[in-house]
């Protein structure tokens, strides 16, 4: 039987492997890191003495592909969330907090209700959302939004975290696509979810276990240095131990990050163009055990959006308060210790109102033990110019396909996009119609 060699064990590579093994294909997967997961992984942090994720990841119920993947690996119930479309927010500028409560159906009744909508927004601002849904390829998010509270308190923070790009540069068409698949379908498509324990426990380890049960060869700590050509096809992989020649029916899925794919494919596909501008994401994990003590909507959602400071999202996890700052290139020069102190002050301001007076000592004024993770190339910059550099899965070599969140998925760099790219790559190799490739047989 021929083998599909998958290079890269992130969520795109794992999704491709699941889809291919579901069709009975033999798979060998090569991952350079010590474990699979790539940019969505958990690890034991010695400094904090606990397990953390490299960064907080939020999913929406609209992420169909992710939920089908979770069903296939039996991990849907490892996610937690409020169970309804509720998003608590805190504005540090005037110390107000509120919750956005989307109505469940398609008609946005929530905009008419002061207790559900963004404080200070006007109905006229909704025209900015309509503009975003219809945006052309060169428009930016800022060019579509109408100035006002809806932009400042919802759409700008949302677009920064969805696109990982500032609104002045972010592609309105990409944001519009995400909105069409979520907000425009109503609140039922916008229920937030995230892993209760960790990214690896939810998305990676059960997938690797299932792949092994299906007979896949999974090699971690195995960096593929290059692909070698043979008669217009990929003929061999350069592995740490030497060349692995491909059999005549074998094929290759390159499921690498954009920044490494050109090096690995340099000999077989020298003309390959991929996104080449990136944005970082900063995560700060603080040791603080408040999950059982918080009240109100923060207890329900376990996360809150934050405006008017450096912090963008705070997640309340077992033993950890964890902060995400997206589009963080502008923070590259800021000293880690100073950022940790500034962000801790913000976290206290956000979380203290949800703690009873007796529990407030759980958040001391002094910054607790913490870990700062800067993912320097977290995603490609989702600008109109970078969008034009995203290639399709199929390449001119009949036995080589591409996968990864940076390929032309039509979505920004997200888990949903990465998994769709894995399905698309598997579909090309199986000559299957889009939509007919699945994670389970
Ligand atoms: C901090 C952070 C927060 C995020 N938040 C969200 C979120 O809230 N919601 C969301 O949907 N998405 C989020 N994302 C995006 C999401 O994590 C990515 O889109 C997704 O994980 C990308 O998967 P991938 O498989 O395309 O790439 P990767 O995860 O980069 O996988 C590529 C794999 O290839 C391996 N590799 C590299 N070179 C080689 C080689 N030569 N040989 C073999 N293996 C190699 C790498 O080690 C890696 O495991 C976030 C990303 C980050 C970094």
Short mmCIF file of N, CA and C and ligand atoms in Angstrom, two decimals, residues 7-13 30-33 35-40 54-59 63 222-225 255-257 260 264 281 283 375 378-379 403-406 413-416 418 421, ligand 1:
data_model
loop_
_atom_site.label_atom_id
_atom_site.label_comp_id
_atom_site.label_asym_id
_atom_site.label_seq_id
_atom_site.Cartn_x
_atom_site.Cartn_y
_atom_site.Cartn_z
N UNK A 7 4.26 16.14 6.70
CA UNK A 7 5.37 16.84 7.37
C UNK A 7 4.77 17.98 8.18
N UNK A 8 4.82 17.85 9.51
CA UNK A 8 4.25 18.86 10.41
C UNK A 8 3.07 18.27 11.16
N UNK A 9 3.19 18.27 12.50
CA UNK A 9 2.14 17.68 13.35
C UNK A 9 1.36 18.73 14.11
N UNK A 10 1.12 19.89 13.47
CA UNK A 10 0.16 20.86 14.03
C UNK A 10 -1.25 20.39 13.70
N UNK A 11 -2.22 21.26 13.92
CA UNK A 11 -3.62 20.84 13.74
C UNK A 11 -3.96 20.61 12.27
N UNK A 12 -3.27 21.29 11.36
CA UNK A 12 -3.50 21.03 9.93
C UNK A 12 -3.00 19.64 9.57
N UNK A 13 -1.80 19.29 10.03
CA UNK A 13 -1.24 17.97 9.74
C UNK A 13 -2.06 16.87 10.38
N UNK A 30 5.64 13.33 10.41
CA UNK A 30 6.93 13.74 10.94
C UNK A 30 6.78 15.11 11.61
N UNK A 31 7.07 15.18 12.89
CA UNK A 31 6.95 16.43 13.64
C UNK A 31 8.31 16.78 14.25
N UNK A 32 8.76 18.01 13.99
CA UNK A 32 10.09 18.41 14.48
C UNK A 32 10.14 18.54 16.00
N UNK A 33 9.05 19.01 16.59
CA UNK A 33 9.04 19.26 18.03
C UNK A 33 8.95 17.98 18.84
N UNK A 35 6.59 17.08 20.72
CA UNK A 35 5.21 16.57 20.71
C UNK A 35 4.47 17.26 19.58
N UNK A 36 3.33 16.69 19.20
CA UNK A 36 2.50 17.33 18.17
C UNK A 36 1.73 18.51 18.78
N UNK A 37 1.11 19.30 17.93
CA UNK A 37 0.29 20.43 18.39
C UNK A 37 0.72 21.76 17.81
N UNK A 38 2.02 21.92 17.55
CA UNK A 38 2.49 23.16 16.91
C UNK A 38 2.14 24.38 17.72
N UNK A 39 1.41 25.30 17.11
CA UNK A 39 1.07 26.56 17.78
C UNK A 39 -0.11 26.43 18.73
N UNK A 40 -0.63 25.24 18.90
CA UNK A 40 -1.72 25.00 19.86
C UNK A 40 -1.32 23.81 20.72
N UNK A 54 0.50 27.16 25.39
CA UNK A 54 1.37 28.22 24.86
C UNK A 54 0.58 29.52 24.75
N UNK A 55 -0.72 29.42 24.48
CA UNK A 55 -1.56 30.61 24.41
C UNK A 55 -3.01 30.22 24.53
N UNK A 56 -3.82 31.13 25.05
CA UNK A 56 -5.26 30.83 25.16
C UNK A 56 -5.87 30.77 23.77
N UNK A 57 -6.70 29.79 23.54
CA UNK A 57 -7.38 29.65 22.25
C UNK A 57 -8.89 29.61 22.51
N UNK A 58 -9.61 30.45 21.79
CA UNK A 58 -11.06 30.48 21.92
C UNK A 58 -11.68 29.92 20.64
N UNK A 59 -12.66 29.06 20.81
CA UNK A 59 -13.39 28.53 19.65
C UNK A 59 -14.81 29.04 19.72
N UNK A 63 -17.49 26.96 14.51
CA UNK A 63 -16.32 26.25 13.95
C UNK A 63 -16.67 24.78 13.68
N UNK A 222 11.44 14.77 14.84
CA UNK A 222 11.94 14.36 13.52
C UNK A 222 11.75 15.51 12.53
N UNK A 223 12.78 16.32 12.38
CA UNK A 223 12.70 17.49 11.49
C UNK A 223 13.01 17.07 10.05
N UNK A 224 12.13 17.36 9.13
CA UNK A 224 12.38 17.09 7.71
C UNK A 224 13.16 18.29 7.16
N UNK A 225 14.35 18.04 6.64
CA UNK A 225 15.21 19.15 6.19
C UNK A 225 14.83 19.61 4.79
N UNK A 255 2.62 20.30 5.86
CA UNK A 255 1.72 21.01 6.79
C UNK A 255 2.59 21.81 7.77
N UNK A 256 3.42 22.64 7.21
CA UNK A 256 4.42 23.40 7.98
C UNK A 256 3.96 24.83 8.19
N UNK A 257 4.57 25.56 9.13
CA UNK A 257 4.27 26.99 9.23
C UNK A 257 4.79 27.70 7.98
N UNK A 260 8.57 28.16 7.46
CA UNK A 260 9.52 27.08 7.16
C UNK A 260 9.24 26.36 5.85
N UNK A 264 11.89 24.04 3.22
CA UNK A 264 11.77 22.60 3.02
C UNK A 264 11.42 22.29 1.55
N UNK A 281 1.75 37.09 19.24
CA UNK A 281 0.72 37.07 20.29
C UNK A 281 1.46 36.87 21.61
N UNK A 283 1.17 35.98 25.65
CA UNK A 283 0.33 35.41 26.71
C UNK A 283 1.06 35.50 28.03
N UNK A 375 4.78 34.45 21.37
CA UNK A 375 4.81 33.68 20.12
C UNK A 375 5.11 34.70 19.02
N UNK A 378 3.13 34.26 15.54
CA UNK A 378 1.93 33.51 15.91
C UNK A 378 1.08 33.21 14.68
N UNK A 379 0.88 34.21 13.83
CA UNK A 379 0.11 34.01 12.58
C UNK A 379 0.65 34.96 11.52
N UNK A 403 -0.72 22.26 3.27
CA UNK A 403 -1.75 22.52 4.28
C UNK A 403 -1.17 23.48 5.30
N UNK A 404 -2.05 24.11 6.06
CA UNK A 404 -1.60 25.07 7.08
C UNK A 404 -2.56 26.24 7.10
N UNK A 405 -2.60 26.95 8.23
CA UNK A 405 -3.56 28.05 8.37
C UNK A 405 -3.29 29.20 7.42
N UNK A 406 -2.12 29.21 6.78
CA UNK A 406 -1.72 30.29 5.85
C UNK A 406 -2.07 29.96 4.41
N UNK A 413 -5.87 33.06 10.15
CA UNK A 413 -5.12 31.94 10.72
C UNK A 413 -5.77 31.50 12.03
N UNK A 414 -6.60 30.48 11.94
CA UNK A 414 -7.33 29.98 13.10
C UNK A 414 -7.29 28.46 13.08
N UNK A 415 -7.73 27.86 14.18
CA UNK A 415 -7.80 26.40 14.24
C UNK A 415 -8.76 25.89 13.16
N UNK A 416 -9.90 26.58 13.00
CA UNK A 416 -10.87 26.17 11.98
C UNK A 416 -10.20 26.18 10.59
N UNK A 418 -6.95 26.02 9.91
CA UNK A 418 -5.90 25.00 9.83
C UNK A 418 -6.53 23.63 9.53
N UNK A 421 -7.78 23.32 6.04
CA UNK A 421 -6.68 23.14 5.09
C UNK A 421 -6.23 21.68 5.07
C1 LIG B 1 -0.77 32.32 21.03
C2 LIG B 1 -1.76 31.90 19.96
C3 LIG B 1 -3.12 32.09 20.18
C4 LIG B 1 -4.03 31.69 19.21
N1 LIG B 1 -5.36 31.81 19.46
C5 LIG B 1 -6.26 31.26 18.63
C6 LIG B 1 -7.62 31.23 18.96
O1 LIG B 1 -8.04 31.76 20.01
N2 LIG B 1 -8.49 30.62 18.12
C7 LIG B 1 -8.06 30.02 16.97
O2 LIG B 1 -8.89 29.44 16.25
N3 LIG B 1 -6.76 30.06 16.60
C8 LIG B 1 -5.84 30.65 17.41
N4 LIG B 1 -4.51 30.65 17.08
C9 LIG B 1 -4.10 30.13 15.77
C10 LIG B 1 -3.92 28.59 15.76
O3 LIG B 1 -3.13 28.17 16.84
C11 LIG B 1 -3.24 28.21 14.46
O4 LIG B 1 -3.98 28.70 13.37
C12 LIG B 1 -3.09 26.71 14.27
O5 LIG B 1 -2.63 26.06 15.45
C13 LIG B 1 -2.11 26.46 13.12
O6 LIG B 1 -1.96 25.09 12.87
P1 LIG B 1 -1.04 24.60 11.67
O7 LIG B 1 -1.04 23.14 11.72
O8 LIG B 1 -1.44 25.29 10.42
O9 LIG B 1 0.43 25.15 11.98
P2 LIG B 1 1.43 24.80 13.18
O10 LIG B 1 0.67 24.67 14.45
O11 LIG B 1 2.51 25.82 13.12
O12 LIG B 1 2.00 23.36 12.81
C14 LIG B 1 3.13 23.18 12.01
C15 LIG B 1 3.98 22.07 12.65
O13 LIG B 1 5.11 21.81 11.81
C16 LIG B 1 6.21 21.52 12.65
N5 LIG B 1 7.44 21.72 11.86
C17 LIG B 1 8.02 22.89 11.50
N6 LIG B 1 9.09 22.64 10.71
C18 LIG B 1 9.17 21.28 10.56
C19 LIG B 1 10.03 20.42 9.82
N7 LIG B 1 11.03 20.91 9.06
N8 LIG B 1 9.82 19.07 9.90
C20 LIG B 1 8.79 18.56 10.63
N9 LIG B 1 7.95 19.34 11.35
C21 LIG B 1 8.12 20.70 11.30
C22 LIG B 1 6.05 22.51 13.79
O14 LIG B 1 6.80 22.11 14.93
C23 LIG B 1 4.54 22.46 14.01
O15 LIG B 1 4.17 21.48 14.96
C24 LIG B 1 -3.57 31.12 17.99
C25 LIG B 1 -2.20 30.96 17.76
C26 LIG B 1 -1.31 31.34 18.73
C27 LIG B 1 0.19 31.16 18.47
#
